């Protein structure tokens, strides 16, 4: 493992003489150099979050497959790949990104309910570690594509364990009512079919019960249900090489106190050992907990608009840059980059987009003037990866801070690039 990596948590953003900085670099300097809105990531924070997983798994056969939907910038993927990380992908596009970033396709698991034949063929050609199957139809499709290309596909079944992760309904995935995974009762018959197919090799089992989980109890419940299946399969001479517990660990946005990766992994390992499965490779698919705290969205106040019922700070980032508040009613911390004097008011912090849903934070107390910089914290996950070009807005720049150095890892889109793929009728 890379010796730069330490399991000690790194705070990506802290104040230096009252001014917010990322690692050693003032956010003011980043805004001056790259403009706003800009996503700012800390290399050390990403690497230390990853190291927290690998340190807890030390001495065991294991693989952490970063759920790259959380943040798929090539620089992020490349740093993680260099540290030995694998990847959880959900599309052919994500697999192509892993390869472009220097990731090892043999450490890739492919999740998702709607894989296409073309995506499956590409993943087979890249020799990925396994397909996390989500339906009978998908198993049949994988067998068909593997047969046609003369390959053998490694598969795992994504079990829907029907446990309640007690999280936002949009991001809970392991309930019977969700579209994800194979219903618990249908799992053994599916494995039997897979085991009998000539172009499929059964290698594992997996589950992912949801996101923003701040309690280990639902993980343990899901683990017990998975281990019951592992035992049932062994009784039928279907031996699995790995157990993948998915991702989902929450981060601290406001006052949440999610367990550390080590706590979750320790509890799961105890369960696995107690059930006699120490030999199995343990896998995880964390997304948010690897990159979330490592990133902030830097934005500038454009207009201060006092109102009769509400006061608004109109900033230069909008819901197209960061959709989590409007989509999930998510609370994200907003901090002034420089603390200023002046009178404090209660503001809704909104973007320039023509939608009332275009808000980033509500009822925050701060003193602000046009030109001030604000940082929205915890934005490293599901920020840029969910950004759009709504209102013909080019997406934000992304920069990575590495000690005293700053690298632009995605430049700001130009307006011409937004319509470059379009054409008019003759
Ligand atoms: N594995 C699978 C199969 C997943 O579907 C996901 C996330 C993960 C792993 C990683 O979960 P995480 O560790 O990041 O919680 N856009 C939402 C979150 C959607 C999560 C989708 N699946 C948000 O901004 O809160």
Tab-separated table of C-alpha atoms and ligand atoms in Angstrom:
chain	number	residue	atom	x	y	z
A	1	UNK	CA	0.000	0.000	0.000
A	2	UNK	CA	1.079	3.537	-0.720
A	3	UNK	CA	2.967	4.856	2.293
A	4	UNK	CA	1.341	8.279	1.902
A	5	UNK	CA	-1.835	6.695	3.132
A	6	UNK	CA	-2.641	6.802	6.791
A	7	UNK	CA	-5.841	5.753	8.507
A	8	UNK	CA	-5.795	8.996	10.499
A	9	UNK	CA	-8.748	11.096	9.330
A	10	UNK	CA	-7.779	14.281	7.536
A	11	UNK	CA	-9.972	17.387	7.763
A	12	UNK	CA	-10.073	18.770	4.256
A	13	UNK	CA	-11.170	22.290	5.208
A	14	UNK	CA	-10.000	24.352	8.149
A	15	UNK	CA	-9.485	28.020	8.981
A	16	UNK	CA	-6.084	29.662	8.757
A	17	UNK	CA	-6.112	33.088	10.431
A	18	UNK	CA	-9.874	33.092	10.112
A	19	UNK	CA	-9.898	32.233	6.420
A	20	UNK	CA	-11.091	28.916	5.070
A	21	UNK	CA	-8.415	26.811	3.422
A	22	UNK	CA	-8.160	23.390	1.828
A	23	UNK	CA	-5.069	21.588	3.089
A	24	UNK	CA	-2.588	24.471	2.884
A	25	UNK	CA	-4.340	26.596	0.271
A	26	UNK	CA	-6.679	29.525	0.890
A	27	UNK	CA	-10.001	29.158	-0.900
A	28	UNK	CA	-9.778	32.857	-1.800
A	29	UNK	CA	-6.664	32.109	-3.827
A	30	UNK	CA	-8.428	29.243	-5.577
A	31	UNK	CA	-11.385	31.472	-6.480
A	32	UNK	CA	-9.040	34.151	-7.802
A	33	UNK	CA	-7.194	31.676	-9.964
A	34	UNK	CA	-9.999	29.427	-11.220
A	35	UNK	CA	-13.139	31.525	-10.810
A	36	UNK	CA	-16.420	30.343	-9.308
A	37	UNK	CA	-18.370	28.135	-8.990
A	38	UNK	CA	-15.578	25.622	-8.467
A	39	UNK	CA	-15.460	22.274	-6.750
A	40	UNK	CA	-12.413	21.942	-4.526
A	41	UNK	CA	-11.167	18.528	-3.400
A	42	UNK	CA	-8.461	17.534	-0.943
A	43	UNK	CA	-6.203	14.718	-2.032
A	44	UNK	CA	-5.181	13.919	1.543
A	45	UNK	CA	-8.797	13.690	2.700
A	46	UNK	CA	-9.735	11.294	-0.104
A	47	UNK	CA	-6.707	9.120	0.527
A	48	UNK	CA	-7.200	9.026	4.269
A	49	UNK	CA	-10.879	8.103	3.910
A	50	UNK	CA	-9.915	5.221	1.650
A	51	UNK	CA	-7.143	4.181	4.017
A	52	UNK	CA	-9.671	3.980	6.863
A	53	UNK	CA	-11.338	1.110	5.000
A	54	UNK	CA	-8.151	-0.711	4.030
A	55	UNK	CA	-6.627	-0.347	7.493
A	56	UNK	CA	-9.721	-1.891	9.078
A	57	UNK	CA	-9.523	-4.767	6.593
A	58	UNK	CA	-5.785	-5.312	7.056
A	59	UNK	CA	-4.773	-8.951	7.203
A	60	UNK	CA	-7.937	-10.188	5.480
A	61	UNK	CA	-8.536	-10.978	1.859
A	62	UNK	CA	-10.486	-7.881	0.885
A	63	UNK	CA	-11.227	-5.351	-1.820
A	64	UNK	CA	-12.742	-1.902	-1.564
A	65	UNK	CA	-14.595	-0.979	-4.755
A	66	UNK	CA	-15.214	2.766	-4.677
A	67	UNK	CA	-18.750	3.549	-5.910
A	68	UNK	CA	-17.619	6.044	-8.493
A	69	UNK	CA	-21.063	7.487	-9.121
A	70	UNK	CA	-20.310	9.641	-6.087
A	71	UNK	CA	-17.524	11.459	-7.928
A	72	UNK	CA	-16.132	10.145	-11.171
A	73	UNK	CA	-13.493	12.773	-11.972
A	74	UNK	CA	-10.498	11.024	-13.518
A	75	UNK	CA	-8.096	12.526	-10.984
A	76	UNK	CA	-10.157	11.141	-8.102
A	77	UNK	CA	-10.313	7.714	-9.736
A	78	UNK	CA	-6.617	7.773	-10.535
A	79	UNK	CA	-5.574	8.554	-6.955
A	80	UNK	CA	-7.742	5.755	-5.652
A	81	UNK	CA	-6.494	3.336	-8.325
A	82	UNK	CA	-2.913	4.163	-7.355
A	83	UNK	CA	-3.796	3.335	-3.750
A	84	UNK	CA	-5.027	-0.108	-4.820
A	85	UNK	CA	-8.725	0.618	-4.892
A	86	UNK	CA	-11.234	-1.223	-7.064
A	87	UNK	CA	-14.400	0.317	-8.493
A	88	UNK	CA	-18.126	-0.265	-8.444
A	89	UNK	CA	-19.479	0.846	-11.823
A	90	UNK	CA	-23.054	1.126	-13.016
A	91	UNK	CA	-22.601	1.824	-16.720
A	92	UNK	CA	-20.309	1.299	-19.669
A	93	UNK	CA	-19.409	4.957	-19.345
A	94	UNK	CA	-18.185	4.477	-15.794
A	95	UNK	CA	-16.113	1.444	-16.831
A	96	UNK	CA	-14.542	3.492	-19.620
A	97	UNK	CA	-13.654	6.169	-17.053
A	98	UNK	CA	-11.979	3.605	-14.773
A	99	UNK	CA	-9.843	2.391	-17.651
A	100	UNK	CA	-9.040	5.950	-18.786
A	101	UNK	CA	-7.998	6.802	-15.223
A	102	UNK	CA	-5.591	3.871	-15.016
A	103	UNK	CA	-7.818	1.696	-12.842
A	104	UNK	CA	-7.596	-2.072	-13.002
A	105	UNK	CA	-10.718	-3.572	-14.652
A	106	UNK	CA	-10.041	-6.818	-12.792
A	107	UNK	CA	-10.946	-4.931	-9.640
A	108	UNK	CA	-14.271	-3.731	-11.056
A	109	UNK	CA	-17.725	-4.926	-10.055
A	110	UNK	CA	-20.593	-3.953	-12.309
A	111	UNK	CA	-23.857	-3.116	-10.497
A	112	UNK	CA	-27.158	-1.787	-11.823
A	113	UNK	CA	-30.584	-3.063	-12.837
A	114	UNK	CA	-30.392	-2.132	-16.494
A	115	UNK	CA	-27.134	-3.316	-18.005
A	116	UNK	CA	-27.327	-3.570	-21.790
A	117	UNK	CA	-25.848	-6.307	-23.974
A	118	UNK	CA	-23.303	-3.865	-25.355
A	119	UNK	CA	-22.220	-2.862	-21.837
A	120	UNK	CA	-21.960	-6.504	-20.776
A	121	UNK	CA	-19.855	-7.327	-23.845
A	122	UNK	CA	-17.473	-4.465	-23.123
A	123	UNK	CA	-17.152	-5.452	-19.478
A	124	UNK	CA	-16.447	-9.065	-20.444
A	125	UNK	CA	-13.768	-7.962	-22.880
A	126	UNK	CA	-12.211	-5.875	-20.099
A	127	UNK	CA	-12.268	-8.982	-17.825
A	128	UNK	CA	-13.937	-7.300	-14.895
A	129	UNK	CA	-14.031	-9.024	-11.506
A	130	UNK	CA	-17.761	-9.690	-11.589
A	131	UNK	CA	-21.268	-8.699	-12.595
A	132	UNK	CA	-23.577	-8.040	-9.671
A	133	UNK	CA	-26.722	-9.598	-11.133
A	134	UNK	CA	-30.024	-7.983	-10.343
A	135	UNK	CA	-32.528	-10.252	-12.164
A	136	UNK	CA	-33.113	-13.558	-13.936
A	137	UNK	CA	-33.328	-11.712	-17.240
A	138	UNK	CA	-29.907	-10.217	-16.623
A	139	UNK	CA	-28.406	-13.644	-15.827
A	140	UNK	CA	-29.763	-14.933	-19.137
A	141	UNK	CA	-28.387	-11.908	-20.956
A	142	UNK	CA	-24.928	-12.344	-19.410
A	143	UNK	CA	-24.875	-16.062	-20.346
A	144	UNK	CA	-25.938	-15.210	-23.900
A	145	UNK	CA	-23.327	-12.485	-24.394
A	146	UNK	CA	-20.566	-14.563	-22.784
A	147	UNK	CA	-21.412	-17.538	-25.019
A	148	UNK	CA	-21.418	-15.351	-28.133
A	149	UNK	CA	-17.987	-13.947	-27.313
A	150	UNK	CA	-16.499	-17.229	-26.102
A	151	UNK	CA	-15.949	-16.010	-22.557
A	152	UNK	CA	-16.955	-16.986	-19.054
A	153	UNK	CA	-18.576	-14.280	-16.934
A	154	UNK	CA	-17.924	-14.128	-13.201
A	155	UNK	CA	-21.148	-13.312	-11.400
A	156	UNK	CA	-22.453	-12.430	-7.979
A	157	UNK	CA	-26.100	-12.027	-7.091
A	158	UNK	CA	-27.199	-8.752	-5.591
A	159	UNK	CA	-29.601	-9.871	-2.933
A	160	UNK	CA	-32.377	-7.644	-1.777
A	161	UNK	CA	-32.303	-8.541	1.920
A	162	UNK	CA	-35.497	-6.614	2.711
A	163	UNK	CA	-34.087	-4.634	5.617
A	164	UNK	CA	-34.930	-1.046	6.345
A	165	UNK	CA	-31.835	1.174	6.327
A	166	UNK	CA	-33.916	4.009	7.867
A	167	UNK	CA	-32.802	6.594	5.389
A	168	UNK	CA	-34.348	8.897	2.779
A	169	UNK	CA	-36.813	6.919	0.600
A	170	UNK	CA	-35.038	8.014	-2.612
A	171	UNK	CA	-31.795	6.444	-1.451
A	172	UNK	CA	-32.940	3.290	0.327
A	173	UNK	CA	-32.444	0.328	-1.946
A	174	UNK	CA	-32.745	-2.873	0.096
A	175	UNK	CA	-36.486	-2.912	0.739
A	176	UNK	CA	-38.851	-5.299	-0.973
A	177	UNK	CA	-40.547	-2.351	-2.641
A	178	UNK	CA	-37.304	-1.111	-4.282
A	179	UNK	CA	-36.367	-1.978	-7.849
A	180	UNK	CA	-32.937	-3.198	-6.767
A	181	UNK	CA	-31.590	-6.685	-6.254
A	182	UNK	CA	-33.095	-10.150	-6.411
A	183	UNK	CA	-35.875	-10.907	-3.948
A	184	UNK	CA	-34.539	-12.935	-1.057
A	185	UNK	CA	-36.753	-15.938	-1.743
A	186	UNK	CA	-35.690	-16.037	-5.397
A	187	UNK	CA	-31.976	-16.002	-4.693
A	188	UNK	CA	-31.202	-19.722	-4.273
A	189	UNK	CA	-33.072	-20.753	-7.444
A	190	UNK	CA	-31.178	-18.048	-9.358
A	191	UNK	CA	-27.824	-19.304	-8.073
A	192	UNK	CA	-28.763	-22.882	-9.043
A	193	UNK	CA	-29.496	-21.746	-12.581
A	194	UNK	CA	-26.309	-19.703	-12.762
A	195	UNK	CA	-24.207	-22.592	-11.469
A	196	UNK	CA	-25.520	-24.801	-14.253
A	197	UNK	CA	-24.723	-22.360	-17.045
A	198	UNK	CA	-21.610	-23.056	-19.115
A	199	UNK	CA	-20.521	-19.440	-19.597
A	200	UNK	CA	-21.125	-18.205	-16.089
A	201	UNK	CA	-18.977	-18.718	-13.011
A	202	UNK	CA	-20.562	-18.000	-9.640
A	203	UNK	CA	-18.055	-16.133	-7.462
A	204	UNK	CA	-19.869	-14.059	-4.889
A	205	UNK	CA	-22.855	-12.532	-3.228
A	206	UNK	CA	-23.628	-8.927	-2.614
A	207	UNK	CA	-26.105	-6.426	-1.278
A	208	UNK	CA	-26.445	-2.684	-0.957
A	209	UNK	CA	-29.235	-1.552	1.305
A	210	UNK	CA	-29.101	2.179	0.768
A	211	UNK	CA	-27.178	5.342	1.283
A	212	UNK	CA	-26.692	7.715	4.228
A	213	UNK	CA	-26.802	4.882	6.736
A	214	UNK	CA	-25.748	6.023	10.169
A	215	UNK	CA	-26.472	2.902	12.168
A	216	UNK	CA	-24.706	-0.436	11.855
A	217	UNK	CA	-27.750	-2.486	12.889
A	218	UNK	CA	-29.294	-2.712	9.389
A	219	UNK	CA	-25.906	-3.761	7.976
A	220	UNK	CA	-25.681	-6.564	10.526
A	221	UNK	CA	-29.213	-7.648	9.773
A	222	UNK	CA	-28.433	-7.742	6.060
A	223	UNK	CA	-25.162	-9.577	6.780
A	224	UNK	CA	-26.992	-12.286	8.714
A	225	UNK	CA	-29.392	-12.785	5.865
A	226	UNK	CA	-26.529	-12.936	3.363
A	227	UNK	CA	-24.604	-15.427	5.496
A	228	UNK	CA	-27.696	-17.650	5.696
A	229	UNK	CA	-27.637	-17.750	1.906
A	230	UNK	CA	-23.890	-18.446	1.821
A	231	UNK	CA	-24.502	-21.459	4.094
A	232	UNK	CA	-27.464	-22.610	2.023
A	233	UNK	CA	-25.366	-22.413	-1.151
A	234	UNK	CA	-22.454	-24.291	0.431
A	235	UNK	CA	-24.946	-27.049	1.293
A	236	UNK	CA	-25.564	-27.354	-2.442
A	237	UNK	CA	-21.846	-27.311	-3.250
A	238	UNK	CA	-21.955	-23.741	-4.561
A	239	UNK	CA	-18.943	-22.199	-2.839
A	240	UNK	CA	-18.530	-18.443	-2.992
A	241	UNK	CA	-15.213	-16.612	-3.008
A	242	UNK	CA	-16.449	-13.215	-1.832
A	243	UNK	CA	-19.103	-11.393	0.151
A	244	UNK	CA	-19.769	-7.769	-0.820
A	245	UNK	CA	-21.576	-5.690	1.783
A	246	UNK	CA	-22.162	-2.712	-0.506
A	247	UNK	CA	-21.676	0.903	0.471
A	248	UNK	CA	-23.863	3.436	2.171
A	249	UNK	CA	-22.038	4.755	5.208
A	250	UNK	CA	-23.149	8.302	5.957
A	251	UNK	CA	-20.949	11.318	6.580
A	252	UNK	CA	-21.408	14.266	8.885
A	253	UNK	CA	-23.330	16.973	7.070
A	254	UNK	CA	-24.739	18.682	10.160
A	255	UNK	CA	-24.911	16.790	13.434
A	256	UNK	CA	-25.025	13.200	12.191
A	257	UNK	CA	-22.693	10.819	13.973
A	258	UNK	CA	-22.175	7.958	11.549
A	259	UNK	CA	-19.956	5.106	12.664
A	260	UNK	CA	-16.378	5.118	11.397
A	261	UNK	CA	-15.549	2.613	8.672
A	262	UNK	CA	-13.490	0.650	11.217
A	263	UNK	CA	-16.467	0.272	13.517
A	264	UNK	CA	-18.722	-1.013	10.754
A	265	UNK	CA	-16.082	-3.346	9.359
A	266	UNK	CA	-15.113	-4.657	12.804
A	267	UNK	CA	-18.727	-5.540	13.567
A	268	UNK	CA	-19.232	-7.197	10.191
A	269	UNK	CA	-15.997	-9.182	10.457
A	270	UNK	CA	-17.028	-10.479	13.867
A	271	UNK	CA	-20.303	-11.660	12.332
A	272	UNK	CA	-18.543	-13.288	9.378
A	273	UNK	CA	-16.012	-15.029	11.634
A	274	UNK	CA	-18.644	-16.243	14.066
A	275	UNK	CA	-20.368	-17.915	11.162
A	276	UNK	CA	-17.163	-19.628	10.022
A	277	UNK	CA	-16.489	-17.619	6.851
A	278	UNK	CA	-13.096	-16.131	7.609
A	279	UNK	CA	-11.775	-17.422	4.307
A	280	UNK	CA	-14.130	-15.312	2.197
A	281	UNK	CA	-12.875	-12.170	0.528
A	282	UNK	CA	-14.720	-9.199	2.046
A	283	UNK	CA	-15.764	-6.419	-0.245
A	284	UNK	CA	-17.271	-2.957	0.216
A	285	UNK	CA	-18.607	-0.353	-2.206
A	286	UNK	CA	-18.353	2.983	-0.393
A	287	UNK	CA	-18.934	6.185	-2.317
A	288	UNK	CA	-19.993	9.119	-0.154
A	289	UNK	CA	-17.739	8.296	2.806
A	290	UNK	CA	-14.651	8.297	0.567
A	291	UNK	CA	-15.153	11.607	-1.228
A	292	UNK	CA	-17.980	13.516	0.487
A	293	UNK	CA	-16.041	15.277	3.254
A	294	UNK	CA	-13.104	15.854	0.902
A	295	UNK	CA	-14.962	18.333	-1.292
A	296	UNK	CA	-16.528	21.776	-1.161
A	297	UNK	CA	-18.344	23.873	-3.717
A	298	UNK	CA	-16.915	27.360	-3.809
A	299	UNK	CA	-19.390	30.011	-4.903
A	300	UNK	CA	-19.585	33.795	-4.906
A	301	UNK	CA	-22.450	35.976	-3.728
A	302	UNK	CA	-23.759	37.918	-6.687
A	303	UNK	CA	-26.841	39.687	-5.377
A	304	UNK	CA	-28.135	40.407	-1.894
A	305	UNK	CA	-31.906	40.591	-2.146
A	306	UNK	CA	-33.824	41.513	0.978
A	307	UNK	CA	-37.485	40.528	0.844
A	308	UNK	CA	-40.659	40.946	2.842
A	309	UNK	CA	-40.810	37.355	3.985
A	310	UNK	CA	-37.350	36.131	3.198
A	311	UNK	CA	-33.939	37.500	2.417
A	312	UNK	CA	-32.035	35.936	-0.418
A	313	UNK	CA	-28.380	35.598	-1.216
A	314	UNK	CA	-28.215	34.899	-4.922
A	315	UNK	CA	-24.939	33.079	-5.557
A	316	UNK	CA	-23.297	31.991	-8.792
A	317	UNK	CA	-23.848	28.250	-8.161
A	318	UNK	CA	-27.269	26.739	-8.690
A	319	UNK	CA	-29.202	23.511	-8.550
A	320	UNK	CA	-27.521	22.513	-11.800
A	321	UNK	CA	-24.195	22.518	-9.947
A	322	UNK	CA	-25.421	20.935	-6.717
A	323	UNK	CA	-28.837	19.307	-6.817
A	324	UNK	CA	-28.842	17.544	-3.451
A	325	UNK	CA	-30.685	20.295	-1.550
A	326	UNK	CA	-33.523	20.595	-4.060
A	327	UNK	CA	-33.737	16.887	-4.845
A	328	UNK	CA	-33.511	15.417	-1.352
A	329	UNK	CA	-34.158	18.435	0.798
A	330	UNK	CA	-30.562	17.860	1.888
A	331	UNK	CA	-29.000	20.141	4.483
A	332	UNK	CA	-25.499	21.140	3.490
A	333	UNK	CA	-23.232	23.297	5.555
A	334	UNK	CA	-22.464	26.746	4.171
A	335	UNK	CA	-19.537	28.712	5.523
A	336	UNK	CA	-18.308	32.159	4.619
A	337	UNK	CA	-14.780	31.814	3.283
A	338	UNK	CA	-13.659	34.927	5.189
A	339	UNK	CA	-15.417	35.895	8.370
A	340	UNK	CA	-16.631	39.449	8.041
A	341	UNK	CA	-18.156	42.016	10.321
A	342	UNK	CA	-21.478	43.634	9.503
A	343	UNK	CA	-24.986	42.731	10.406
A	344	UNK	CA	-26.104	39.146	10.407
A	345	UNK	CA	-29.372	38.303	8.653
A	346	UNK	CA	-31.255	35.134	7.935
A	347	UNK	CA	-30.900	34.206	4.286
A	348	UNK	CA	-32.001	31.576	1.833
A	349	UNK	CA	-29.021	30.887	-0.382
A	350	UNK	CA	-30.281	30.432	-3.907
A	351	UNK	CA	-28.899	30.115	-7.419
A	352	UNK	CA	-29.677	32.020	-10.612
A	353	UNK	CA	-31.812	29.250	-12.161
A	354	UNK	CA	-35.413	29.927	-13.122
A	355	UNK	CA	-37.020	27.518	-10.652
A	356	UNK	CA	-38.208	28.087	-7.122
A	357	UNK	CA	-36.580	24.754	-6.322
A	358	UNK	CA	-33.215	26.293	-7.057
A	359	UNK	CA	-31.914	26.656	-3.551
A	360	UNK	CA	-28.732	25.496	-1.880
A	361	UNK	CA	-29.481	26.286	1.750
A	362	UNK	CA	-32.347	27.786	3.703
A	363	UNK	CA	-32.581	30.041	6.704
A	364	UNK	CA	-28.893	30.454	7.369
A	365	UNK	CA	-27.632	33.249	9.518
A	366	UNK	CA	-24.706	35.109	8.148
A	367	UNK	CA	-23.322	38.487	7.238
A	368	UNK	CA	-22.718	38.787	3.522
A	369	UNK	CA	-22.106	41.320	0.791
A	370	UNK	CA	-21.938	40.937	-2.985
A	371	UNK	CA	-18.571	39.487	-3.954
A	372	UNK	CA	-18.211	37.396	-0.796
A	373	UNK	CA	-17.184	33.795	-1.177
A	374	UNK	CA	-19.111	30.941	0.393
A	375	UNK	CA	-18.085	27.312	0.684
A	376	UNK	CA	-20.661	24.533	0.671
A	377	UNK	CA	-19.094	21.666	2.567
A	378	UNK	CA	-19.556	17.917	2.228
A	379	UNK	CA	-19.968	18.445	-1.508
A	380	UNK	CA	-17.326	15.981	-2.709
A	381	UNK	CA	-19.943	13.259	-3.199
A	382	UNK	CA	-22.939	13.505	-5.530
A	383	UNK	CA	-22.088	17.118	-6.304
A	384	UNK	CA	-20.333	17.413	-9.650
A	385	UNK	CA	-21.358	13.872	-10.624
A	386	UNK	CA	-25.024	14.940	-10.578
A	387	UNK	CA	-24.470	18.358	-12.151
A	388	UNK	CA	-26.304	19.333	-15.330
A	389	UNK	CA	-26.283	22.080	-17.915
A	390	UNK	CA	-29.795	23.287	-17.115
A	391	UNK	CA	-30.358	26.905	-18.164
A	392	UNK	CA	-27.377	26.495	-20.524
A	393	UNK	CA	-24.946	26.817	-17.697
A	394	UNK	CA	-21.533	25.299	-18.184
A	395	UNK	CA	-20.546	22.999	-15.383
A	396	UNK	CA	-18.195	24.196	-12.659
A	397	UNK	CA	-14.444	23.752	-12.717
A	398	UNK	CA	-12.946	21.113	-10.425
A	399	UNK	CA	-9.615	21.467	-8.667
A	400	UNK	CA	-7.623	19.103	-6.472
A	401	UNK	CA	-5.455	20.433	-3.685
A	402	UNK	CA	-2.371	18.399	-2.883
A	403	UNK	CA	-0.501	20.005	-0.010
A	404	UNK	CA	0.513	23.436	-1.242
A	405	UNK	CA	-0.252	22.667	-4.885
A	406	UNK	CA	-3.529	23.049	-6.730
A	407	UNK	CA	-4.358	21.186	-9.915
A	408	UNK	CA	-7.251	21.949	-12.214
A	409	UNK	CA	-8.698	18.467	-12.753
A	410	UNK	CA	-11.600	19.622	-14.929
A	411	UNK	CA	-11.748	22.984	-16.541
A	412	UNK	CA	-14.919	25.005	-16.651
A	413	UNK	CA	-17.145	24.276	-19.644
A	414	UNK	CA	-17.478	27.018	-22.224
A	415	UNK	CA	-20.858	27.961	-23.574
A	416	UNK	CA	-19.845	26.879	-27.086
A	417	UNK	CA	-19.174	23.399	-25.778
A	418	UNK	CA	-22.750	23.223	-24.530
A	419	UNK	CA	-24.227	23.331	-28.009
A	420	UNK	CA	-21.353	21.806	-29.945
A	421	UNK	CA	-23.263	18.561	-30.491
A	422	UNK	CA	-26.394	20.257	-31.821
A	423	UNK	CA	-27.351	21.210	-35.341
A	424	UNK	CA	-30.102	23.114	-37.081
A	425	UNK	CA	-32.305	21.941	-39.945
A	426	UNK	CA	-31.160	22.784	-43.500
B	1	LIG	N1	-23.213	0.444	-4.257
B	1	LIG	C1	-24.341	0.580	-4.967
B	1	LIG	C2	-24.863	-0.565	-5.716
B	1	LIG	C3	-25.013	1.821	-4.973
B	1	LIG	O1	-26.129	1.944	-5.670
B	1	LIG	C4	-24.478	2.925	-4.254
B	1	LIG	C5	-25.138	4.231	-4.252
B	1	LIG	C6	-23.282	2.727	-3.551
B	1	LIG	C7	-22.678	1.471	-3.567
B	1	LIG	C8	-22.615	3.821	-2.783
B	1	LIG	O2	-23.385	4.337	-1.739
B	1	LIG	P1	-22.739	5.463	-0.771
B	1	LIG	O3	-21.579	4.814	-0.048
B	1	LIG	O4	-22.289	6.565	-1.627
B	1	LIG	O5	-23.845	5.843	0.114
B	1	LIG	N2	-27.443	10.842	-4.963
B	1	LIG	C9	-27.735	10.433	-3.601
B	1	LIG	C10	-27.122	9.117	-3.256
B	1	LIG	C11	-27.473	7.994	-4.224
B	1	LIG	C12	-26.796	6.693	-3.897
B	1	LIG	C13	-26.925	5.716	-5.003
B	1	LIG	N3	-26.261	4.455	-4.828
B	1	LIG	C14	-27.314	11.552	-2.663
B	1	LIG	O6	-26.810	12.563	-3.126
B	1	LIG	O7	-27.514	11.461	-1.459
